[in-house]
Coordinates of C-alpha atoms and ligand atoms in Angstrom, one line a residue:
M313 CA 0.0 0.0 0.0
G314 CA 1.2 3.6 -0.7
T315 CA 3.1 4.2 2.5
N316 CA 2.2 7.9 2.4
A317 CA -1.5 7.3 1.9
P318 CA -3.1 10.5 3.2
K319 CA -5.1 10.4 6.3
K320 CA -7.7 12.6 4.6
G321 CA -9.4 11.8 1.3
G322 CA -11.0 8.5 2.2
I323 CA -11.2 5.2 0.5
L324 CA -11.0 6.6 -3.0
R325 CA -7.7 8.3 -2.4
A326 CA -6.3 5.2 -0.7
Y327 CA -7.5 3.1 -3.7
L328 CA -5.8 5.5 -6.2
N329 CA -2.6 5.5 -4.2
F330 CA -2.4 1.7 -4.1
N331 CA -0.1 0.2 -6.7
V332 CA -2.2 -0.6 -9.8
L333 CA -0.2 -3.8 -10.4
Y334 CA -1.2 -5.3 -7.0
K335 CA -4.8 -4.0 -7.5
I336 CA -5.2 -5.9 -10.7
L337 CA -3.6 -9.0 -9.2
I338 CA -6.0 -8.7 -6.2
G339 CA -8.9 -8.2 -8.7
L340 CA -7.9 -11.5 -10.4
V341 CA -7.7 -13.4 -7.2
I342 CA -11.0 -12.0 -5.8
G343 CA -12.8 -12.7 -9.2
A344 CA -11.3 -16.2 -9.4
V345 CA -12.3 -17.1 -5.8
A346 CA -15.8 -15.7 -6.2
G347 CA -16.2 -17.5 -9.5
I348 CA -15.1 -20.9 -7.9
I349 CA -17.5 -20.4 -5.1
L350 CA -20.4 -19.6 -7.5
A351 CA -19.5 -22.6 -9.6
A352 CA -19.5 -24.8 -6.5
S353 CA -23.0 -23.4 -5.6
G354 CA -24.3 -24.1 -9.1
I355 CA -24.5 -20.5 -10.2
T356 CA -22.9 -20.1 -13.6
A357 CA -24.0 -16.6 -14.6
L358 CA -23.7 -13.3 -12.8
P359 CA -26.7 -10.9 -12.5
A360 CA -26.8 -8.4 -15.4
W361 CA -26.0 -5.4 -13.2
I362 CA -22.7 -7.0 -12.0
S363 CA -21.8 -8.2 -15.5
M364 CA -22.2 -4.6 -16.6
F365 CA -18.9 -3.7 -14.8
G366 CA -17.0 -6.2 -16.9
T367 CA -18.7 -5.0 -20.1
I368 CA -17.8 -1.4 -19.3
F369 CA -14.1 -2.4 -19.0
T370 CA -14.1 -4.2 -22.4
R371 CA -15.8 -1.2 -24.0
L372 CA -13.2 1.2 -22.5
L373 CA -10.4 -0.9 -23.9
K374 CA -12.0 -0.9 -27.4
M375 CA -12.6 2.8 -27.2
I376 CA -8.9 3.6 -26.7
I377 CA -7.4 1.4 -29.5
I378 CA -7.8 3.6 -32.6
P379 CA -7.0 7.0 -31.0
M380 CA -4.0 5.4 -29.3
I381 CA -2.6 4.0 -32.5
V382 CA -3.0 7.3 -34.3
G383 CA -1.5 9.4 -31.5
S384 CA 1.5 7.2 -30.7
L385 CA 2.3 6.1 -34.2
V386 CA 2.3 9.6 -35.7
V387 CA 4.5 10.8 -32.8
G388 CA 6.7 7.8 -33.1
A389 CA 7.2 8.1 -36.8
S390 CA 7.7 11.9 -36.8
S391 CA 10.2 11.8 -33.9
V392 CA 12.7 10.2 -36.3
S393 CA 14.6 13.1 -37.6
P394 CA 15.4 12.8 -41.3
A395 CA 18.9 14.1 -40.6
T396 CA 19.7 11.2 -38.3
V397 CA 18.0 8.7 -40.6
G398 CA 21.1 8.4 -42.6
K399 CA 23.0 5.2 -42.8
V400 CA 22.7 4.7 -39.0
G401 CA 19.0 5.4 -38.8
I402 CA 18.0 3.0 -41.6
R403 CA 20.1 0.2 -40.2
V404 CA 18.8 0.7 -36.7
V405 CA 15.2 0.8 -37.8
I406 CA 15.7 -2.4 -40.0
I407 CA 17.4 -4.3 -37.2
Y408 CA 14.8 -3.2 -34.7
L409 CA 11.9 -4.4 -36.9
A410 CA 13.7 -7.6 -37.9
T411 CA 14.3 -8.6 -34.3
S412 CA 10.7 -7.7 -33.3
A413 CA 9.5 -9.9 -36.2
C414 CA 11.7 -12.8 -34.9
G415 CA 10.2 -12.1 -31.5
V416 CA 6.6 -12.7 -32.7
I417 CA 7.7 -15.8 -34.6
I418 CA 9.3 -17.2 -31.4
G419 CA 6.1 -16.2 -29.4
L420 CA 3.9 -18.1 -31.9
L421 CA 6.3 -21.1 -31.8
M422 CA 6.0 -21.1 -28.0
G423 CA 2.2 -20.9 -28.3
N424 CA 2.3 -23.9 -30.7
I425 CA 4.6 -25.9 -28.4
F426 CA 3.0 -25.1 -25.0
R427 CA -0.5 -24.8 -26.4
P428 CA -1.8 -22.8 -23.4
S429 CA -5.6 -23.0 -23.2
A430 CA -8.2 -22.2 -20.6
E431 CA -10.5 -24.4 -22.6
L432 CA -13.4 -22.0 -22.6
A433 CA -14.2 -23.2 -26.1
Q434 CA -17.6 -22.4 -27.3
V435 CA -18.0 -21.7 -31.0
T436 CA -19.6 -18.3 -30.8
E437 CA -21.1 -16.3 -33.6
L438 CA -18.0 -14.2 -33.6
A439 CA -15.8 -17.2 -34.4
A440 CA -18.0 -18.3 -37.2
E441 CA -18.2 -14.7 -38.5
A442 CA -14.4 -14.4 -38.4
A443 CA -13.9 -17.7 -40.1
G444 CA -16.2 -16.5 -42.9
K445 CA -14.2 -13.3 -43.2
T446 CA -10.8 -15.0 -43.3
A447 CA -11.7 -17.7 -45.8
N448 CA -10.6 -17.0 -49.4
V449 CA -8.3 -14.2 -48.4
S450 CA -5.0 -14.3 -50.4
V451 CA -1.7 -13.0 -49.2
W452 CA -1.7 -10.5 -52.0
S453 CA -5.0 -9.0 -51.1
V454 CA -4.0 -8.8 -47.5
I455 CA -1.0 -6.7 -48.6
S456 CA -2.9 -4.5 -51.0
D457 CA -5.6 -4.0 -48.4
I458 CA -3.1 -2.3 -46.1
V459 CA -3.5 0.8 -48.2
P460 CA -6.7 2.4 -47.4
T461 CA -9.0 3.9 -50.0
S462 CA -10.6 6.2 -47.5
V463 CA -8.9 7.1 -44.3
L464 CA -12.2 8.0 -42.7
T465 CA -13.7 4.7 -43.5
S466 CA -10.7 2.9 -42.1
L467 CA -11.0 4.9 -38.9
V468 CA -14.7 4.3 -38.6
N469 CA -14.5 0.6 -39.4
E470 CA -11.4 0.3 -37.1
T471 CA -9.4 -1.4 -39.8
V472 CA -6.2 -1.6 -37.8
L473 CA -3.6 -2.2 -40.5
Q474 CA -4.9 0.6 -42.7
V475 CA -4.9 3.0 -39.7
I476 CA -1.3 2.0 -38.9
F477 CA -0.3 2.5 -42.5
F478 CA -1.8 6.0 -42.8
A479 CA -0.5 7.0 -39.3
L480 CA 3.1 6.0 -40.3
V481 CA 2.9 7.8 -43.7
F482 CA 1.5 10.9 -42.0
G483 CA 4.2 10.8 -39.2
L484 CA 7.0 10.4 -41.7
C485 CA 5.9 13.3 -43.8
L486 CA 5.6 15.4 -40.6
S487 CA 9.1 14.5 -39.7
Y488 CA 10.4 15.9 -43.0
M489 CA 8.3 19.0 -42.8
K490 CA 9.5 19.7 -39.2
V491 CA 13.0 20.4 -40.6
S492 CA 11.9 22.2 -43.8
D493 CA 13.9 25.3 -45.0
D494 CA 10.6 27.1 -45.3
E495 CA 9.8 28.7 -41.9
R496 CA 6.1 28.6 -42.5
I497 CA 6.1 24.8 -43.1
R498 CA 8.4 24.4 -40.1
T499 CA 6.0 26.3 -37.9
I500 CA 2.8 24.6 -39.0
S501 CA 4.3 21.2 -38.8
T502 CA 5.7 21.7 -35.4
T503 CA 2.2 22.8 -34.3
M504 CA 0.7 19.7 -35.9
Y505 CA 3.4 17.6 -34.1
N506 CA 2.5 19.2 -30.8
V507 CA -1.2 18.4 -31.4
F508 CA -0.5 14.7 -32.0
D509 CA 2.0 14.7 -29.1
C510 CA -0.7 16.1 -27.0
L511 CA -3.2 13.5 -28.3
S512 CA -0.8 10.8 -27.5
E513 CA -0.3 12.1 -24.0
I514 CA -4.1 12.4 -23.5
M515 CA -4.5 8.8 -24.6
M516 CA -1.8 7.7 -22.1
K517 CA -3.7 9.5 -19.4
I518 CA -6.9 7.8 -20.4
V519 CA -5.2 4.4 -20.4
A520 CA -3.9 5.2 -16.9
G521 CA -7.4 6.0 -15.9
I522 CA -8.7 2.8 -17.4
M523 CA -6.1 0.9 -15.6
Q524 CA -7.4 2.3 -12.3
Y525 CA -10.7 0.8 -13.2
A526 CA -9.2 -2.4 -14.5
P527 CA -9.2 -4.3 -11.1
I528 CA -13.0 -4.0 -11.0
G529 CA -13.4 -5.0 -14.6
V530 CA -10.9 -7.8 -14.4
A531 CA -12.5 -9.2 -11.2
V532 CA -16.0 -9.3 -12.8
L533 CA -14.8 -10.8 -16.1
I534 CA -12.6 -13.4 -14.3
C535 CA -15.5 -14.3 -12.0
E536 CA -17.6 -15.1 -15.0
V537 CA -14.9 -17.3 -16.5
F538 CA -14.4 -19.2 -13.3
A539 CA -18.1 -19.5 -12.5
K540 CA -18.6 -21.1 -16.0
N541 CA -15.5 -23.2 -16.1
G542 CA -14.4 -23.9 -12.6
A543 CA -10.8 -23.8 -11.1
K544 CA -9.2 -25.7 -14.0
V545 CA -8.5 -22.5 -16.0
A546 CA -5.9 -21.3 -13.5
G547 CA -3.3 -23.8 -14.8
A548 CA -3.6 -22.2 -18.2
L549 CA -2.2 -18.9 -16.9
L550 CA 0.8 -20.7 -15.5
T551 CA 1.4 -22.2 -18.9
V552 CA 1.1 -18.8 -20.6
T553 CA 3.7 -17.4 -18.1
I554 CA 6.1 -20.3 -18.7
A555 CA 5.7 -20.1 -22.5
C556 CA 6.4 -16.3 -22.4
F557 CA 9.5 -16.6 -20.2
V558 CA 10.9 -19.6 -22.2
G559 CA 10.4 -17.4 -25.3
Y560 CA 12.2 -14.5 -23.7
A561 CA 15.1 -16.8 -22.8
I562 CA 15.3 -18.3 -26.3
H563 CA 15.2 -14.8 -27.9
I564 CA 18.2 -13.7 -25.7
I565 CA 20.2 -16.8 -26.5
L566 CA 19.4 -17.2 -30.2
I567 CA 18.7 -13.8 -31.5
Y568 CA 20.9 -11.5 -29.3
G569 CA 23.6 -14.1 -28.8
G570 CA 23.6 -14.8 -32.6
L571 CA 23.7 -11.1 -33.5
L572 CA 26.5 -10.4 -31.1
K573 CA 28.5 -13.3 -32.4
L574 CA 27.8 -12.3 -36.0
Y575 CA 29.1 -8.8 -35.4
R576 CA 32.0 -10.2 -33.4
I577 CA 31.2 -8.5 -30.2
K578 CA 32.4 -9.8 -26.9
I579 CA 29.3 -11.5 -25.4
G580 CA 30.6 -11.6 -21.8
T581 CA 31.5 -7.9 -21.7
F582 CA 28.2 -7.0 -23.3
F583 CA 26.0 -8.9 -20.8
K584 CA 28.1 -7.6 -17.9
E585 CA 27.1 -4.1 -18.8
A586 CA 23.5 -5.0 -19.9
R587 CA 22.8 -6.5 -16.5
T588 CA 21.9 -3.1 -14.9
P589 CA 19.4 -1.9 -17.5
F590 CA 18.0 -5.5 -17.6
I591 CA 17.3 -5.5 -13.9
T592 CA 16.0 -1.8 -13.9
A593 CA 13.6 -2.7 -16.7
F594 CA 12.5 -5.8 -14.9
V595 CA 11.6 -3.8 -11.8
T596 CA 10.2 -0.6 -13.4
R597 CA 8.4 -2.3 -16.4
S598 CA 9.2 0.7 -18.5
S599 CA 11.7 1.0 -21.3
N600 CA 11.4 4.8 -21.1
G601 CA 12.1 4.8 -17.4
T602 CA 15.1 2.6 -18.0
L603 CA 16.6 4.9 -20.7
P604 CA 19.2 6.7 -18.5
T605 CA 20.5 3.3 -17.3
T606 CA 20.6 1.9 -20.9
M607 CA 22.4 5.0 -22.1
T608 CA 25.0 4.7 -19.3
A609 CA 25.5 1.0 -20.3
A610 CA 26.0 2.0 -24.0
E611 CA 28.5 4.7 -22.9
N612 CA 30.4 2.2 -20.8
L613 CA 30.5 -0.2 -23.7
G614 CA 32.2 2.4 -25.8
V615 CA 29.4 3.2 -28.2
D616 CA 29.7 6.6 -29.7
K617 CA 27.1 9.0 -28.3
E618 CA 26.1 10.0 -31.8
V619 CA 24.6 6.6 -32.3
Y620 CA 23.2 5.7 -28.9
A621 CA 21.7 9.2 -28.3
F622 CA 19.5 8.5 -31.3
S623 CA 19.1 4.7 -31.3
L624 CA 18.2 4.1 -27.7
P625 CA 15.4 6.6 -27.3
L626 CA 14.1 5.4 -30.6
G627 CA 14.4 1.8 -29.5
A628 CA 12.5 2.5 -26.2
T629 CA 9.7 3.7 -28.5
I630 CA 9.7 1.3 -31.4
N631 CA 11.7 -1.8 -30.5
M632 CA 9.7 -4.2 -28.4
D633 CA 11.0 -7.7 -28.9
G634 CA 9.7 -9.0 -25.5
T635 CA 6.3 -7.4 -26.2
A636 CA 6.3 -9.1 -29.6
I637 CA 6.9 -12.5 -28.0
Y638 CA 4.1 -11.9 -25.5
Q639 CA 1.7 -10.9 -28.4
G640 CA 2.4 -14.2 -30.1
V641 CA 1.9 -16.4 -27.0
C642 CA -1.1 -14.5 -25.8
A643 CA -2.9 -14.4 -29.2
F644 CA -2.4 -18.2 -29.4
F645 CA -3.8 -18.5 -25.8
L646 CA -6.9 -16.4 -26.6
V647 CA -7.8 -18.2 -29.8
M648 CA -7.0 -21.7 -28.3
S649 CA -9.0 -20.9 -25.1
C650 CA -12.0 -19.5 -26.9
F651 CA -12.3 -21.4 -30.1
G652 CA -10.6 -24.7 -29.2
R653 CA -8.2 -24.4 -32.1
G654 CA -4.7 -23.1 -32.9
L655 CA -4.0 -20.2 -35.1
T656 CA -4.2 -20.6 -38.9
F657 CA -1.2 -19.8 -41.0
G658 CA -3.0 -16.7 -42.3
E659 CA -3.7 -15.5 -38.8
M660 CA -0.1 -16.2 -37.8
G661 CA 1.2 -14.2 -40.7
M662 CA -1.1 -11.4 -39.9
I663 CA 0.0 -11.4 -36.3
V664 CA 3.7 -11.2 -37.3
L665 CA 2.9 -8.2 -39.4
L666 CA 0.6 -6.6 -36.8
A667 CA 2.7 -7.2 -33.8
T668 CA 5.8 -6.0 -35.5
L669 CA 4.1 -2.8 -36.5
A670 CA 2.3 -2.6 -33.1
S671 CA 5.7 -2.5 -31.4
I672 CA 6.3 0.9 -33.1
G673 CA 3.1 2.1 -31.5
T674 CA 3.6 0.6 -28.1
A675 CA 4.8 3.2 -25.6
G676 CA 7.7 2.2 -23.4
V677 CA 5.5 2.3 -20.3
P678 CA 4.1 -0.4 -18.0
G679 CA 1.2 -2.3 -19.5
A680 CA 1.1 -0.7 -22.9
G681 CA 1.7 -4.1 -24.6
A682 CA -1.6 -5.4 -23.2
I683 CA -3.6 -2.6 -25.0
M684 CA -1.7 -3.5 -28.2
L685 CA -2.7 -7.1 -27.7
A686 CA -6.3 -6.0 -28.0
M687 CA -5.3 -4.2 -31.2
V688 CA -3.7 -7.3 -32.7
M689 CA -6.8 -9.4 -31.9
Q690 CA -8.9 -6.7 -33.7
G691 CA -6.5 -7.0 -36.6
I692 CA -7.2 -10.7 -37.1
N693 CA -10.9 -10.1 -37.0
L694 CA -11.3 -11.5 -33.5
P695 CA -12.0 -8.3 -31.5
I696 CA -12.2 -8.3 -27.7
A697 CA -15.9 -7.5 -27.8
E698 CA -18.2 -7.1 -24.9
G699 CA -20.1 -10.2 -23.7
T700 CA -17.8 -12.6 -25.6
I701 CA -15.7 -15.3 -24.0
L702 CA -12.7 -13.6 -25.6
A703 CA -13.2 -10.7 -23.2
G704 CA -13.0 -13.1 -20.3
A705 CA -9.9 -14.8 -21.6
Y706 CA -8.3 -11.4 -22.2
A707 CA -9.1 -10.4 -18.6
M708 CA -7.3 -13.5 -17.5
I709 CA -4.2 -12.3 -19.3
L710 CA -4.5 -8.8 -17.8
G711 CA -4.6 -10.4 -14.4
I712 CA -1.1 -11.7 -14.8
D713 CA 0.1 -8.9 -17.1
A714 CA 2.5 -7.4 -14.5
I715 CA 4.5 -10.6 -14.3
L716 CA 4.7 -10.9 -18.1
D717 CA 5.5 -7.2 -18.5
M718 CA 8.6 -7.5 -16.2
G719 CA 10.2 -10.1 -18.5
R720 CA 9.1 -8.5 -21.8
T721 CA 10.4 -5.0 -20.7
A722 CA 13.7 -6.4 -19.7
L723 CA 14.0 -8.1 -23.1
N724 CA 12.9 -4.9 -24.9
V725 CA 15.7 -2.9 -23.3
V726 CA 18.4 -5.5 -23.9
G727 CA 17.2 -5.7 -27.5
D728 CA 17.8 -1.9 -27.8
L729 CA 21.3 -2.2 -26.5
T730 CA 22.2 -5.2 -28.6
C731 CA 21.0 -3.6 -31.8
T732 CA 22.7 -0.4 -30.9
C733 CA 26.1 -2.1 -30.3
C734 CA 25.8 -4.1 -33.5
V735 CA 25.1 -1.1 -35.7
A736 CA 27.8 0.9 -33.9
K737 CA 30.3 -1.9 -34.5
R738 CA 29.3 -2.3 -38.2
L739 CA 29.7 1.4 -38.9
N740 CA 32.8 1.9 -36.7
Y741 CA 31.1 3.9 -34.1
L742 CA 32.7 2.1 -31.2
K743 CA 35.1 4.3 -29.3
E744 CA 37.2 1.7 -27.7
D745 CA 37.9 -1.9 -28.6
S746 CA 36.5 -3.2 -25.4
L747 CA 33.6 -4.9 -27.2
I748 CA 35.6 -6.0 -30.3
K749 CA 36.8 -9.6 -30.4
Ligands
LIG1366 N1 6.3 -2.2 -20.5 C1 6.8 -2.3 -21.8 C2 8.0 -1.4 -22.0 O1 8.1 -0.4 -21.4 C3 5.8 -2.1 -22.9 C4 4.8 -3.2 -22.8 O2 3.9 -3.1 -22.0 O3 4.9 -4.2 -23.6 O4 8.9 -1.7 -22.8

């Protein structure tokens, strides 16, 4: 509990001061216990007025997805200054996106191996509808469909990939205009940037507010899941956690170990320095919050400031390998739990694309990846809609999100440092030879 909880201000203030992480976990436990008790007494459904609290939570999450993508992606893309996007920038962005894509693939592999499922399977209308939508879809049409014909229609229909595409194009143009020689263009584009920066900050505030409500929503949704399915679903959450952490470990060993070896960087020296940002990220669950520690590690490793001062803040915003693994495992869990089947190849391909792009729009703050998971599900035509079992399964994930977030943030940060060192080594931006084999 917040140790300085004010004496005045009552229960609400004390509630707000209490760590949100613990609150959601407590919500999960209360919901699960209540659900098990209800199931034991033969009650499988909650009264509508209690159910409503869960529905409100699901609707709040859906409400935030599109404005959040627009705000954070436009800001993310326009923060990349064209001057720095020279040979360093392009290499950094490519290596960031490539490692994130590897992350999703590892996540999906973990899903297929561990096959976590809460076995909530009921073929709902939603599943049938989604199956209808995904049938007969060719890879080529999926790719061409990324380009919207009408931005407004994409926004209204919540077509995630199209919105991402337009937000990225918009943000990139803005980044060029911000450094134009024409003062008028510079002024108006800086104003526009400030508007989107503000939009993005507002969305983060709304998310923080939704997270304050999350314990109540999670408790109700979890209670419904347990009342219907009994205690057996708890084991599935343990499997999800194990699958994520095994995925994180494999990514460090295979992808980071492989990259460091490929670029002939001393692995021992690297990980000795990476330890501090790793632990800081694990504890704070924020890539942004860890940035000063990551920068110090890069400096100690002899990376030129010209590279890390650009690549690390960018990485904290767009490079999320741990989050990508988490998306893969959790998407598998959601589909497996709710529809009793694994992911199709089409869905997996779409998840790789969506989760890689989503990592650009995921802010380096605690819990942001969970909101992006909702976006990824929307992108494969299985939205976390109110009253569906998907919403219950998603709430289960949210209940343990803090634990998953610790591991994924630590990985996100080590990923930024690994890619930074590799690019610095490749382009001779290493000051000393401490890292060079
Ligand atoms: N907490 C993560 C980070 O800061 C983002 C996420 O929630 O996945 O890197």
